[in-house]
XYZ file of C-alpha atoms in Angstrom:
759
model
C 126.273 48.816 170.259
C 128.899 46.123 170.611
C 132.217 46.192 168.858
C 131.222 43.240 166.667
C 128.163 45.037 165.381
C 130.204 48.180 164.726
C 132.726 46.155 162.809
C 130.024 44.756 160.593
C 128.151 48.001 160.003
C 131.371 49.782 159.046
C 131.701 47.532 155.993
C 129.829 48.886 153.000
C 130.818 46.321 150.399
C 127.871 44.642 148.737
C 129.890 41.602 147.714
C 132.567 41.531 150.394
C 132.359 38.399 152.456
C 134.287 39.676 155.460
C 134.107 42.223 158.200
C 136.171 45.388 157.649
C 137.031 48.347 159.834
C 139.634 51.014 160.203
C 142.569 50.804 162.552
C 141.501 54.070 164.114
C 138.305 52.619 165.582
C 140.133 49.709 167.102
C 142.867 51.883 168.585
C 140.278 53.809 170.550
C 138.889 50.607 172.000
C 140.247 50.372 175.524
C 139.472 46.720 176.123
C 138.663 43.462 174.398
C 134.893 43.242 174.563
C 133.303 39.979 173.516
C 131.563 40.382 170.190
C 128.198 39.252 168.868
C 129.951 37.314 166.117
C 132.920 35.965 168.088
C 135.388 38.041 166.081
C 138.593 38.610 168.014
C 139.319 42.233 168.801
C 142.984 42.959 169.443
C 144.099 46.128 171.148
C 146.829 47.836 169.150
C 149.503 50.235 170.182
C 150.494 53.073 167.881
C 153.774 51.413 166.838
C 152.390 47.899 166.368
C 151.259 46.285 163.159
C 147.476 46.031 162.878
C 145.910 42.696 163.777
C 144.426 42.443 160.299
C 144.732 44.259 157.001
C 142.532 47.270 156.489
C 140.980 46.646 153.095
C 138.831 49.718 152.546
C 136.208 49.518 149.848
C 134.151 52.402 148.573
C 130.387 52.604 148.880
C 129.951 53.219 145.158
C 130.774 49.599 144.436
C 128.255 48.193 146.944
C 125.441 47.922 144.375
C 127.414 45.357 142.365
C 127.639 41.732 143.348
C 129.417 38.769 141.820
C 127.724 35.930 139.988
C 128.057 32.352 141.211
C 129.684 30.639 138.255
C 131.138 27.925 140.459
C 128.676 25.032 140.865
C 127.841 24.299 144.494
C 128.418 20.549 144.675
C 126.587 19.963 147.943
C 124.661 16.883 149.051
C 121.478 18.019 147.297
C 123.322 18.601 144.016
C 125.008 15.195 144.167
C 121.707 13.533 145.002
C 120.172 15.231 141.980
C 123.041 14.066 139.762
C 122.554 10.433 140.763
C 118.940 10.595 139.567
C 119.931 11.836 136.113
C 119.683 9.168 133.434
C 121.828 9.138 130.277
C 118.747 10.045 128.235
C 118.255 13.180 130.316
C 121.819 14.304 129.619
C 121.169 14.019 125.884
C 117.827 15.801 126.288
C 119.465 18.602 128.264
C 122.167 19.100 125.647
C 119.555 19.082 122.895
C 117.579 21.701 124.848
C 120.635 23.968 124.792
C 120.671 23.842 120.997
C 116.924 24.477 120.783
C 117.286 27.483 123.091
C 120.171 28.772 120.955
C 117.903 28.492 117.914
C 115.166 30.439 119.697
C 117.660 33.094 120.793
C 118.722 33.665 117.188
C 115.150 33.824 115.894
C 113.772 36.165 118.549
C 116.806 38.448 118.419
C 116.308 38.786 114.662
C 112.586 39.462 115.107
C 113.241 42.278 117.574
C 115.889 43.718 115.237
C 113.491 43.583 112.272
C 110.742 45.347 114.201
C 113.097 48.147 115.264
C 114.518 48.497 111.766
C 111.136 48.607 109.992
C 109.749 51.193 112.405
C 112.822 53.413 111.969
C 112.767 53.099 108.177
C 109.076 53.869 107.750
C 108.882 56.740 110.217
C 112.154 58.264 108.945
C 110.888 58.069 105.363
C 107.776 60.018 106.327
C 109.789 62.485 108.423
C 112.428 63.383 105.835
C 109.873 63.391 103.013
C 107.834 65.936 104.945
C 110.915 68.046 105.681
C 111.924 67.992 102.006
C 108.498 69.294 101.004
C 108.717 72.017 103.639
C 112.129 73.126 102.350
C 111.006 73.073 98.722
C 107.929 75.172 99.513
C 109.504 77.676 101.872
C 112.738 78.257 99.950
C 110.623 79.870 97.240
C 108.965 82.079 99.835
C 112.344 83.000 101.269
C 111.466 81.802 104.788
C 113.614 78.862 105.864
C 112.794 79.267 109.543
C 109.654 77.157 109.133
C 111.549 74.010 107.995
C 113.963 74.536 110.872
C 111.095 74.723 113.375
C 109.488 71.616 111.913
C 112.815 69.790 111.986
C 113.378 70.747 115.636
C 109.860 69.665 116.556
C 110.128 66.325 114.740
C 113.436 65.675 116.523
C 112.101 66.819 119.860
C 109.004 64.615 120.058
C 110.551 61.141 119.649
C 113.644 61.998 121.712
C 111.539 63.234 124.638
C 109.510 60.002 124.543
C 112.642 57.835 124.527
C 114.447 59.873 127.173
C 111.396 59.816 129.443
C 111.161 56.033 129.208
C 114.846 55.629 130.046
C 114.935 58.222 132.835
C 111.690 57.268 134.577
C 111.057 53.611 133.691
C 114.412 51.836 133.260
C 117.641 53.870 133.554
C 119.836 50.830 132.865
C 118.527 50.874 129.270
C 120.533 54.041 128.547
C 123.399 53.907 126.066
C 124.322 50.873 124.027
C 124.337 48.394 126.923
C 127.597 46.807 125.761
C 129.585 47.834 128.894
C 126.890 46.289 131.117
C 126.868 43.076 129.095
C 130.675 42.921 129.321
C 130.452 43.260 133.103
C 127.780 40.571 133.355
C 129.812 38.111 131.326
C 132.893 38.976 133.378
C 131.057 37.831 136.497
C 129.452 41.001 137.849
C 125.731 41.138 138.516
C 124.577 44.505 137.179
C 121.107 45.256 138.596
C 118.177 44.966 136.155
C 120.368 44.421 133.107
C 118.587 41.342 131.695
C 114.945 42.078 132.538
C 112.091 42.134 130.053
C 111.288 45.716 131.023
C 114.827 46.695 130.069
C 114.355 45.074 126.654
C 111.081 46.926 126.037
C 112.545 50.307 126.976
C 115.696 49.583 124.964
C 113.733 48.696 121.815
C 111.380 51.669 121.989
C 114.150 53.996 123.116
C 116.565 53.204 120.313
C 113.806 53.590 117.689
C 112.762 56.996 119.024
C 116.367 58.171 119.341
C 117.289 57.334 115.738
C 114.006 58.755 114.446
C 114.691 61.857 116.533
C 117.907 62.481 114.603
C 120.378 61.931 117.433
C 123.962 61.042 116.519
C 123.685 57.342 117.204
C 122.657 54.007 115.799
C 120.667 50.909 116.666
C 123.469 48.371 116.212
C 125.043 48.614 119.690
C 121.760 48.240 121.616
C 121.007 45.083 119.620
C 123.829 43.351 121.506
C 122.173 44.213 124.808
C 118.771 43.195 123.437
C 120.132 39.808 122.397
C 121.552 39.281 125.875
C 118.190 40.053 127.518
C 116.351 37.726 125.125
C 118.810 34.923 125.854
C 118.512 35.356 129.610
C 114.714 35.326 129.426
C 114.240 32.354 127.104
C 116.732 30.126 128.891
C 115.085 30.339 132.319
C 111.525 29.282 131.505
C 110.109 31.928 133.848
C 109.569 35.664 134.094
C 109.990 37.428 137.399
C 108.615 40.631 135.864
C 105.299 38.988 134.932
C 105.513 36.551 137.858
C 104.970 33.566 135.595
C 106.782 30.259 135.916
C 106.337 27.811 133.025
C 107.876 25.019 135.123
C 110.343 24.186 132.362
C 114.110 24.457 131.910
C 114.678 24.316 135.664
C 118.089 22.723 135.206
C 119.302 25.930 133.543
C 118.421 28.112 136.521
C 121.847 29.015 137.793
C 124.382 31.701 136.975
C 126.690 29.340 135.109
C 124.097 28.177 132.562
C 122.507 31.599 132.265
C 125.889 33.178 131.529
C 126.489 30.777 128.628
C 123.162 31.660 127.015
C 123.804 35.385 127.449
C 127.065 34.910 125.515
C 125.044 33.433 122.654
C 122.539 36.279 122.862
C 125.230 38.949 122.648
C 126.761 37.250 119.611
C 123.324 36.924 117.987
C 122.850 40.660 118.545
C 126.077 41.423 116.666
C 125.048 39.061 113.870
C 121.660 40.757 113.570
C 123.210 44.221 113.638
C 125.976 43.672 111.097
C 125.137 40.395 109.348
C 128.386 38.982 110.746
C 127.893 35.648 112.558
C 131.633 34.934 112.733
C 132.279 38.493 113.904
C 129.569 38.092 116.540
C 131.189 34.961 117.905
C 134.593 36.632 117.975
C 133.104 39.744 119.591
C 131.816 37.654 122.487
C 135.226 36.027 122.765
C 137.303 39.207 122.510
C 135.176 41.777 124.278
C 132.685 40.001 126.476
C 133.040 36.466 127.774
C 135.747 35.566 130.260
C 135.150 31.805 130.308
C 134.829 29.604 127.224
C 134.549 26.002 126.167
C 134.248 24.286 122.794
C 130.546 23.444 122.987
C 129.738 27.031 123.938
C 131.598 28.320 120.879
C 129.549 26.096 118.572
C 126.223 27.057 120.150
C 127.160 30.724 120.034
C 128.070 30.452 116.361
C 124.822 28.586 115.673
C 122.725 31.304 117.360
C 124.586 33.955 115.348
C 123.933 32.188 112.047
C 120.241 31.732 112.837
C 119.918 35.395 113.825
C 121.556 36.673 110.642
C 119.638 34.247 108.406
C 116.256 35.019 109.987
C 116.795 38.748 109.688
C 117.945 38.339 106.086
C 114.784 36.442 105.143
C 112.406 38.890 106.829
C 113.980 42.142 105.601
C 114.561 40.826 102.092
C 110.905 39.800 101.891
C 109.806 43.112 103.390
C 111.727 45.053 100.737
C 110.456 42.793 97.963
C 113.865 41.426 96.969
C 114.186 38.104 95.191
C 117.631 37.467 96.667
C 118.870 37.705 100.252
C 120.750 41.007 100.470
C 119.934 42.161 104.018
C 122.443 40.187 106.050
C 122.196 42.671 108.921
C 120.654 45.944 110.043
C 123.780 47.823 109.006
C 123.552 47.118 105.298
C 126.492 48.653 103.456
C 125.257 47.529 100.071
C 127.216 45.615 97.471
C 130.912 46.525 97.475
C 132.914 46.235 94.306
C 136.351 44.631 94.699
C 138.696 46.967 96.583
C 142.156 46.571 95.068
C 145.037 48.311 96.800
C 148.674 48.956 96.101
C 151.236 47.862 98.646
C 152.696 51.364 98.855
C 149.255 52.422 100.183
C 149.727 50.345 103.335
C 151.812 53.045 105.100
C 149.055 55.536 104.254
C 146.453 53.212 105.796
C 148.649 52.797 108.866
C 148.971 56.574 109.238
C 145.190 56.818 108.972
C 145.007 54.234 111.746
C 147.309 56.343 113.906
C 145.166 59.395 113.235
C 142.030 57.418 114.067
C 143.612 56.222 117.311
C 144.526 59.782 118.326
C 141.119 61.240 117.477
C 139.462 58.277 119.183
C 141.523 58.840 122.328
C 140.541 62.516 122.367
C 136.913 61.530 121.828
C 137.029 59.089 124.746
C 138.703 61.619 127.034
C 136.167 64.335 126.235
C 133.235 61.963 126.578
C 134.402 60.579 129.920
C 134.866 64.065 131.352
C 131.494 65.137 130.050
C 129.779 62.104 131.563
C 131.541 62.710 134.863
C 130.148 66.243 134.818
C 126.702 64.848 133.972
C 126.771 62.484 136.940
C 127.221 65.405 139.339
C 125.372 68.270 137.652
C 122.423 66.574 135.938
C 120.893 64.292 138.554
C 117.111 64.976 138.406
C 115.231 62.851 135.909
C 113.502 65.810 134.354
C 116.899 67.423 133.788
C 118.093 64.350 131.897
C 115.051 64.493 129.632
C 115.586 68.207 129.127
C 119.239 67.648 128.206
C 118.304 65.038 125.586
C 115.716 67.404 124.142
C 118.303 70.194 123.953
C 120.759 67.974 122.064
C 117.993 66.931 119.652
C 117.259 70.570 118.834
C 121.013 71.258 118.641
C 121.369 68.559 115.983
C 118.582 70.093 113.889
C 120.205 73.517 114.302
C 123.612 72.369 113.045
C 122.001 70.471 110.173
C 120.094 73.536 109.020
C 123.112 75.819 109.371
C 125.231 73.509 107.257
C 122.523 72.902 104.642
C 121.591 76.577 104.369
C 125.114 78.019 104.212
C 127.092 75.541 102.064
C 126.050 75.611 98.424
C 127.398 72.213 97.350
C 125.316 71.533 94.242
C 125.582 68.264 92.338
C 123.635 66.882 89.328
C 120.580 64.841 90.194
C 121.858 61.975 88.077
C 124.422 61.242 90.803
C 121.852 61.534 93.575
C 122.404 58.811 96.154
C 119.711 59.974 98.590
C 116.034 59.161 98.755
C 115.063 62.771 99.503
C 117.316 65.126 97.470
C 116.878 68.760 98.519
C 117.377 71.488 95.923
C 117.591 74.516 98.212
C 119.578 77.223 96.354
C 120.803 74.942 93.570
C 119.717 75.108 89.938
C 117.081 72.864 88.447
C 118.060 69.192 88.201
C 120.594 69.692 90.982
C 120.581 68.821 94.670
C 122.461 70.114 97.696
C 125.069 67.509 98.724
C 125.572 69.178 102.113
C 121.876 68.823 102.938
C 121.913 65.227 101.683
C 124.235 64.247 104.545
C 121.519 65.206 107.050
C 118.259 64.365 105.245
C 118.498 60.653 106.074
C 119.404 58.380 108.958
C 123.092 58.184 109.971
C 123.313 54.637 108.587
C 122.156 55.787 105.162
C 124.742 58.567 105.256
C 127.535 56.069 106.020
C 126.386 53.922 103.118
C 126.354 56.972 100.839
C 129.898 57.969 101.813
C 131.088 54.437 101.012
C 129.436 54.261 97.600
C 129.156 57.835 96.284
C 131.182 58.343 93.095
C 134.273 60.599 93.179
C 133.482 64.297 93.342
C 130.120 63.847 95.088
C 131.096 66.221 97.913
C 133.192 69.330 98.180
C 136.153 69.328 100.528
C 134.474 72.107 102.504
C 131.314 70.028 102.921
C 133.166 67.022 104.331
C 135.406 69.162 106.538
C 132.514 71.079 108.079
C 130.530 67.866 108.559
C 133.409 66.258 110.497
C 133.884 69.389 112.604
C 130.176 69.386 113.498
C 129.515 65.668 113.902
C 132.608 64.873 115.990
C 131.603 66.974 119.044
C 127.897 66.307 118.444
C 128.401 62.540 118.739
C 130.571 63.073 121.813
C 127.811 65.073 123.492
C 125.133 62.571 122.495
C 126.792 59.427 123.846
C 125.944 59.532 127.536
C 122.493 61.058 127.293
C 119.581 59.363 128.995
C 118.601 57.610 125.745
C 119.178 54.209 124.142
C 121.805 54.668 121.455
C 124.938 52.981 120.155
C 128.323 54.409 119.252
C 129.144 52.278 116.203
C 127.338 54.355 113.566
C 128.492 57.852 114.697
C 132.145 56.807 114.781
C 131.848 55.035 111.430
C 130.233 58.153 109.983
C 132.945 60.470 111.288
C 135.683 58.154 110.047
C 134.069 57.685 106.639
C 133.808 61.455 106.233
C 137.443 62.228 107.075
C 138.593 59.148 105.164
C 136.843 60.436 102.063
C 138.310 63.855 102.836
C 141.792 62.265 102.905
C 141.222 60.811 99.446
C 140.152 64.226 98.139
C 143.292 65.871 99.548
C 145.524 63.181 98.031
C 144.009 63.618 94.579
C 144.252 67.400 94.946
C 147.919 67.221 95.978
C 148.909 64.408 93.616
C 146.603 64.297 90.582
C 148.265 61.119 89.327
C 147.065 59.274 92.469
C 143.508 59.316 91.157
C 144.353 56.073 89.372
C 144.357 54.111 92.660
C 142.788 56.474 95.249
C 139.100 55.510 95.424
C 137.039 57.666 97.823
C 134.961 54.688 98.954
C 138.064 52.691 99.796
C 139.526 55.484 101.912
C 136.150 56.098 103.524
C 136.123 52.455 104.647
C 139.670 52.725 106.040
C 138.794 55.958 107.838
C 135.646 54.404 109.316
C 137.638 51.404 110.578
C 140.331 53.678 112.027
C 137.873 55.896 113.860
C 135.823 53.013 115.239
C 138.946 51.155 116.287
C 140.289 54.285 117.968
C 137.130 54.607 120.063
C 136.217 51.020 120.970
C 139.721 49.442 120.609
C 138.621 46.182 119.063
C 140.857 44.491 116.510
C 140.080 40.874 115.661
C 136.276 40.929 115.922
C 135.980 44.350 114.281
C 138.161 43.221 111.380
C 135.937 40.211 110.778
C 132.746 42.276 111.177
C 133.936 44.724 108.498
C 135.093 41.832 106.331
C 131.712 40.097 106.526
C 129.805 43.345 106.044
C 131.724 44.394 102.938
C 132.360 40.935 101.541
C 135.916 41.873 100.488
C 138.179 39.209 101.923
C 141.134 40.526 99.898
C 140.929 43.809 101.830
C 141.462 42.192 105.243
C 145.173 43.133 105.423
C 144.639 46.925 105.137
C 141.734 46.778 107.591
C 143.698 44.734 110.125
C 146.759 46.988 109.901
C 144.579 50.067 110.302
C 142.770 48.671 113.340
C 145.995 47.557 115.026
C 147.588 50.978 114.564
C 144.436 52.663 115.838
C 144.325 50.441 118.923
C 148.024 50.760 119.757
C 147.999 54.511 119.325
C 144.787 54.964 121.308
C 145.906 52.652 124.126
C 148.962 54.846 124.615
C 146.678 57.635 125.855
C 143.674 55.939 127.443
C 141.404 52.900 127.349
C 138.532 52.143 124.986
C 135.200 53.824 125.563
C 133.557 50.709 127.029
C 136.374 50.073 129.515
C 136.394 53.766 130.387
C 132.682 53.652 131.164
C 133.104 50.526 133.265
C 135.927 52.072 135.272
C 134.063 55.351 135.823
C 131.043 53.377 137.050
C 133.338 51.640 139.564
C 132.228 48.185 138.475
C 134.622 45.531 139.860
C 135.431 43.986 136.486
C 138.501 41.788 136.397
C 141.052 42.735 133.712
C 142.967 40.180 131.688
C 146.060 40.627 133.866
C 146.648 41.515 137.501
C 147.529 45.117 138.342
C 151.312 45.788 138.342
C 151.165 46.941 141.978
C 150.041 43.442 143.010
C 152.808 41.487 141.300
C 155.004 41.105 144.401
C 152.196 40.599 146.920
C 150.808 37.405 148.414
C 147.406 36.318 149.686
C 147.996 37.651 153.199
C 148.462 41.166 151.799
C 145.156 41.428 149.937
C 142.828 39.100 151.839
C 140.111 40.608 153.978
C 139.830 39.581 157.607
C 138.580 38.674 160.140
C 135.921 36.484 158.577
C 132.300 36.020 159.619
C 132.039 32.245 159.946
C 129.291 29.798 160.808
C 129.527 26.450 162.549
C 128.250 23.209 161.092
C 125.269 23.412 163.431
C 124.291 27.030 163.890
C 121.572 28.789 165.862
C 118.741 30.397 163.857
C 119.119 33.646 165.789
C 122.776 33.936 164.804
C 121.988 33.289 161.160
C 119.321 35.991 161.196
C 121.748 38.407 162.849
C 124.503 37.992 160.257
C 122.012 38.194 157.400
C 120.477 41.400 158.738
C 123.653 43.117 159.879
C 126.010 42.215 157.043
C 125.849 42.413 153.278
C 128.147 39.425 152.774
C 127.185 36.788 150.252
C 129.240 33.868 151.494
C 130.175 32.495 154.905
C 132.863 29.857 155.590
C 131.588 26.835 157.497
C 134.021 25.776 160.220
C 134.504 23.262 162.974
C 136.906 22.848 165.869
C 137.049 26.563 166.700
C 138.846 27.940 169.749
C 136.861 26.868 172.816
C 133.946 25.864 170.633
C 133.637 29.384 169.198
C 133.684 30.583 165.579
C 137.281 31.775 165.855
C 140.250 30.006 164.254
C 138.135 27.128 163.019
C 139.036 24.562 160.390
C 137.438 25.141 157.011
C 134.999 22.405 155.971
C 132.686 24.234 153.549
C 131.034 27.403 152.312
C 127.410 28.475 152.600
C 125.919 31.287 150.508
C 123.568 34.019 151.660
C 120.983 32.904 149.120
C 121.078 29.382 150.537
C 120.623 30.604 154.091
C 117.654 32.723 153.061
C 115.933 29.749 151.401
C 116.745 27.510 154.373
C 115.123 29.934 156.807
C 112.178 30.640 154.514
C 111.354 26.931 154.177
C 112.149 26.114 157.821
C 114.802 23.491 157.154
C 115.657 23.229 160.862
C 117.636 20.428 162.458
C 114.953 19.859 165.108
C 112.243 19.239 162.473
C 114.417 17.347 159.982
C 112.237 14.236 160.165
C 109.512 16.149 158.301
C 111.608 17.404 155.379
C 114.962 15.630 155.184
C 113.728 12.813 152.963
C 111.874 15.084 150.518
C 114.093 18.160 150.234
C 115.808 18.610 146.893
C 117.824 21.178 144.978
C 114.576 22.256 143.259
C 113.714 24.232 146.390
C 116.631 26.549 145.619
C 116.139 26.622 141.844
C 112.543 27.780 142.253
C 113.711 30.909 144.076
C 116.369 31.795 141.452
C 117.250 34.509 140.430
C 115.513 36.865 142.878
C 115.967 35.357 146.277
C 113.844 36.795 149.105
C 115.313 39.608 151.150
C 116.049 38.867 154.780
C 113.404 41.417 155.797
C 110.809 39.340 153.970
C 111.500 36.295 156.111
C 108.889 35.516 158.759
C 110.579 33.433 161.424
C 108.566 32.678 164.562
C 109.918 34.158 167.752
C 110.115 30.755 169.416
C 112.466 29.637 166.631
C 114.725 32.613 167.306
C 114.645 32.651 171.068
C 114.653 28.866 171.424
C 117.232 26.263 170.602
C 116.363 25.809 166.940
C 119.376 25.373 164.696
C 120.364 24.629 161.117
C 122.723 21.849 160.103
C 124.863 23.034 157.175
C 126.117 19.608 156.104
C 123.438 19.036 153.482
C 123.421 22.560 152.024
C 127.019 23.823 152.119
C 129.609 23.415 149.388
C 131.959 20.903 151.023
C 134.867 21.617 148.687
C 135.357 25.392 148.311
C 138.555 26.577 146.686
C 141.214 27.584 149.205
C 144.860 28.680 149.177
C 147.530 29.204 151.782
C 148.551 32.643 152.983
C 151.835 32.694 151.099
C 150.357 32.112 147.633
C 151.350 34.884 145.212
C 148.701 37.288 143.957
C 149.393 36.627 140.229
C 148.768 32.937 140.842
C 145.614 33.749 142.803
C 144.420 36.015 140.003
C 144.832 33.349 137.332
C 143.012 30.837 139.491
C 140.248 33.306 140.268
C 139.718 34.398 136.679
C 140.111 31.049 134.954
C 137.605 29.322 137.233
C 135.188 32.252 137.506
C 135.302 32.214 141.284
C 133.313 34.403 143.629
C 135.055 33.467 146.888
C 138.548 32.181 147.536
C 139.367 31.066 151.093
C 142.755 31.752 152.623
C 143.789 29.153 155.182
C 146.784 28.263 157.293
C 148.852 25.118 156.915
C 146.407 23.479 159.346
C 143.429 24.487 157.149
C 142.252 27.138 159.606
C 140.457 30.154 158.151
C 142.670 33.231 157.971
C 140.868 35.394 155.425
C 138.859 35.498 152.265
C 139.411 36.994 148.801
C 136.804 38.297 146.377
C 137.227 40.012 143.005
C 137.341 43.487 144.575
C 140.521 42.569 146.446
C 142.366 42.435 143.093
C 141.355 45.967 142.106
C 143.020 49.159 143.300
C 139.935 51.361 143.509
C 137.584 48.958 145.227
């Protein structure tokens, strides 16, 4: 094996565009052997500086690649632009609005289907369990209801966990971290496929029905993103069907914009908050924005919320539109507050930030343990089943042991359970469990004062806090919004009870529902660390615009306090998964560095006219996704050449597949168009799938890059500071950034992983 091939095989980066190796390997090389790729090999003494920077990247990050947001303005693209008439531009812009409309409608339809299934099955489930409790409490045998409860939890959860573990693992969790990564410019495998949507929809329904500590709101954001990606492309790679429409939207830049709209439509469908959905995409997801995108995103959000409102209101037989979103908090009365309550709300925010930070720390450590100890698929299903039974166990223990009896006249639940209470009474402790988590949150917001004992709320928080922490990370489709809201609402209502108990006069302004809302906001803000979008979501959900100041103060205190200890749960998950997601600001360690310190080198380059055999070699023996095109190299080689363009791996694969060779250009040069590359998007053929005749490889066949390469790639000089590079890289959504000398000769290349410490 030659040194050049060793250099290339030592690099394990799936999106690195250069050849990496350790200094140790080169120090043991006794002589400068010529390489297969004309990469200079410099012998190094122990006391000398290395010939190039060693930029080691871990293998865990190799499965993630960057998206090509930068438009490749090559000859084919420019030729296509000259053919576009003004009418087509208007038609294309109108198509964007039509697609946004379809995204909103279909996202709402999926949300309605999930919601109706959960409601109907849960009604049957908890009605059956109520009858079992009522019958067996008289007989004195409450083990039978417990067994039924465990079995009814076990069945749906096993189905959902099996689908996620064996069919589509990327459908696990809420999907929000994956969507954030995608919109940041990272291609997460299988994230926006139709199979992922199917498993996500079925999985979240079975998980909620199975009584797990989670909700359906978070996964709706992921579902909206998948729907947007599918509708906007006019083809399905899963079903292998191409409708031959919307071909001009088949690139990463256009697809990213539609996914932004889909994520916002998911938030709008989940919470009935179109403005909050738009702000969520701005604050938490998208890295690149423009004015037209904001309007289309807002339009998709409005359509999603309106469609869902019409369908669910009609389904429930309501004459007015009251179901703005899946998470329906009901009608809130005005929530007046005294200004001396603001410090109390801020303290609740601090408490929510601290408990949220502890929750995130415990969950991240637990998931790290899961990744090493629970690897087999059957073990993941078994773990989910165990947690489902654990939830039924805790529910029964709490319902059977706490005798919190309240008059039936104040009954807020659909299935009140009497248990050991007197006639015309129900057990308030059991009522917290005999319904879906969303219904319990709604009850805690609207129950009248005195509906729960302090002991009931305290025990519920103590149980549900670790239970939700254990649940989030299972091999099931579930969100984190509802569990954290439920925990916060419980301890917020508990705070109100303590205040009234300590200061009886405070009952004049301390409303349990008001403090439950503040506690829910504090806990959710302490876990996810959102401020602006979450404030607007709560505002739109409750309809109390006068309460925005307490909510905003609470969320800010929760975020600041939580950020002191660790990051939000989504950012923690992204970091633990080693996804190369660019932060908002460059790492402090990079502030004083320049391009020469972080660039990777030497670079695998191609000449303007390149042999087919060489192209096949670099495609097979490297995992790089971009190659600088050079001319005027040293002695006609590929070393120290002047940069004239950039060619992508995907382009080279299509060129070789369609035999766009220089020697046969008279047959295809006049007919080739950019459609040849759009038809292959997004799943380009693998290099192993290419069937190139041996005479093409062994002969003198070559490829001329002039027509296909990007002739104006972004480049910087070696002395450019890293903060400036970072702003350029992030603002433009770049995938590759060339580093050149003052004479425009290639010195290195920078990708997003070069800005991150652990990649």
